Coordinates of C-alpha atoms in Angstrom, one line a residue:
M1 CA 15.6 16.8 -11.9
N2 CA 14.6 13.7 -13.9
A3 CA 16.5 15.1 -16.9
V4 CA 19.6 15.4 -14.9
H5 CA 19.2 11.9 -13.6
T6 CA 18.6 10.5 -17.1
L7 CA 21.6 12.3 -18.6
R8 CA 24.0 11.8 -15.7
N9 CA 26.0 9.1 -17.6
E10 CA 26.5 11.2 -20.7
H11 CA 27.6 14.5 -19.0
V12 CA 29.0 15.9 -15.8
I13 CA 26.3 16.4 -13.2
S14 CA 27.5 19.9 -12.2
T15 CA 27.2 21.0 -15.9
L16 CA 23.7 19.5 -16.2
C17 CA 22.6 21.2 -13.1
R18 CA 23.9 24.5 -14.2
V19 CA 22.4 24.3 -17.7
L20 CA 19.0 23.1 -16.3
Q21 CA 19.1 25.6 -13.4
V22 CA 18.8 23.0 -10.7
N23 CA 20.8 23.2 -7.5
R24 CA 23.3 20.4 -7.3
S25 CA 22.6 19.8 -3.6
S26 CA 18.8 19.5 -4.4
Y27 CA 19.5 16.9 -7.1
Y28 CA 21.6 14.8 -4.7
K29 CA 19.1 15.1 -1.9
H30 CA 16.2 14.2 -4.2
F31 CA 17.7 11.0 -5.6
Y32 CA 20.2 9.9 -2.9
G33 CA 18.8 11.3 0.3
P34 CA 16.7 9.4 2.9
T35 CA 13.0 8.7 2.0
A36 CA 10.5 10.9 3.8
P37 CA 8.4 9.3 6.5
R38 CA 5.2 10.1 4.7
T39 CA 6.4 8.4 1.6
L40 CA 7.2 5.3 3.6
L41 CA 3.8 5.3 5.2
N42 CA 2.1 5.7 1.8
Q43 CA 4.0 2.7 0.6
Q44 CA 2.8 0.7 3.6
L45 CA -0.7 1.9 3.0
R46 CA -0.6 0.9 -0.6
Q47 CA 0.4 -2.6 0.4
L48 CA -2.5 -2.8 2.9
I49 CA -5.0 -1.4 0.4
F50 CA -3.9 -4.0 -2.2
K51 CA -4.1 -6.8 0.4
I52 CA -7.5 -5.8 1.6
Y53 CA -8.8 -5.2 -1.9
H54 CA -7.8 -8.6 -3.1
D55 CA -8.8 -10.5 0.0
N56 CA -12.4 -9.1 -0.5
D57 CA -12.7 -10.2 -4.2
L58 CA -12.1 -6.6 -5.6
R59 CA -15.5 -5.5 -4.2
L60 CA -14.6 -2.8 -1.6
G61 CA -14.6 0.9 -2.1
V62 CA -12.7 3.7 -0.4
A63 CA -15.0 4.0 2.7
K64 CA -14.9 0.3 3.6
I65 CA -11.2 0.0 3.0
T66 CA -10.6 3.0 5.3
Q67 CA -12.8 1.5 7.9
L68 CA -11.0 -1.9 7.8
I69 CA -7.6 -0.1 8.0
K70 CA -8.8 1.7 11.1
V71 CA -10.3 -1.4 12.8
E72 CA -7.8 -4.1 11.9
Y73 CA -4.6 -2.2 11.8
G74 CA -5.3 0.7 14.1
L75 CA -4.2 3.4 11.6
S76 CA -6.1 6.6 11.5
V77 CA -6.2 7.5 7.8
S78 CA -8.6 9.8 6.0
T79 CA -10.8 8.6 3.2
G80 CA -9.3 11.2 0.9
R81 CA -5.9 9.8 1.4
I82 CA -7.0 6.3 0.7
Y83 CA -8.9 7.6 -2.4
R84 CA -5.7 9.3 -3.7
L85 CA -3.6 6.2 -3.1
M86 CA -6.1 3.9 -4.8
K87 CA -6.2 6.3 -7.7
T88 CA -2.4 6.2 -8.1
M89 CA -2.7 2.4 -8.0
N90 CA -5.3 2.4 -10.8
L91 CA -7.8 0.4 -8.7
P92 CA -11.4 0.7 -10.0
Q93 CA -13.8 2.5 -7.7
M94 CA -17.0 0.9 -6.5
S95 CA -20.2 2.8 -7.4
T96 CA -22.1 4.3 -4.6
R97 CA -25.0 5.5 -6.7
K98 CA -28.4 3.8 -6.7
P99 CA -29.5 2.0 -9.9
L100 CA -31.4 4.3 -12.3
F101 CA -34.2 1.8 -13.1
K102 CA -37.6 1.8 -11.3
Y103 CA -39.4 -1.2 -10.0
Q104 CA -42.8 -1.8 -11.5
T105 CA -45.8 -2.2 -9.2
T106 CA -48.4 -4.8 -10.0
S107 CA -50.8 -2.2 -11.3
E108 CA -48.2 -0.9 -13.8
A109 CA -47.3 -4.4 -14.9
L110 CA -50.9 -5.5 -15.8
P111 CA -52.3 -4.5 -19.2
P112 CA -55.3 -2.1 -19.1
T113 CA -58.7 -3.8 -19.2

């Protein structure tokens, strides 16, 4: 459908749709129809995620952002959905793994006598 939309100024839309085997009604519905409610909600969630992420100095991960959206805005959203939205926004993830280094005890730090 994007090819039809790109070439719409150079050729007749009905010809493009026939050549590319796209229903003409589907083309018009896709580009000129009303936006789906889920798409609108995803846009609002992206704005909330961006606001929360920047208000907290870029330090929150998916779980905490999900929790803040539930508590502060009263929206019930899964962590998977927030993860997918953050991924499309190219926001870096916060690591949840423990550091790989070990702490030395005093007996290990002292040289052998």
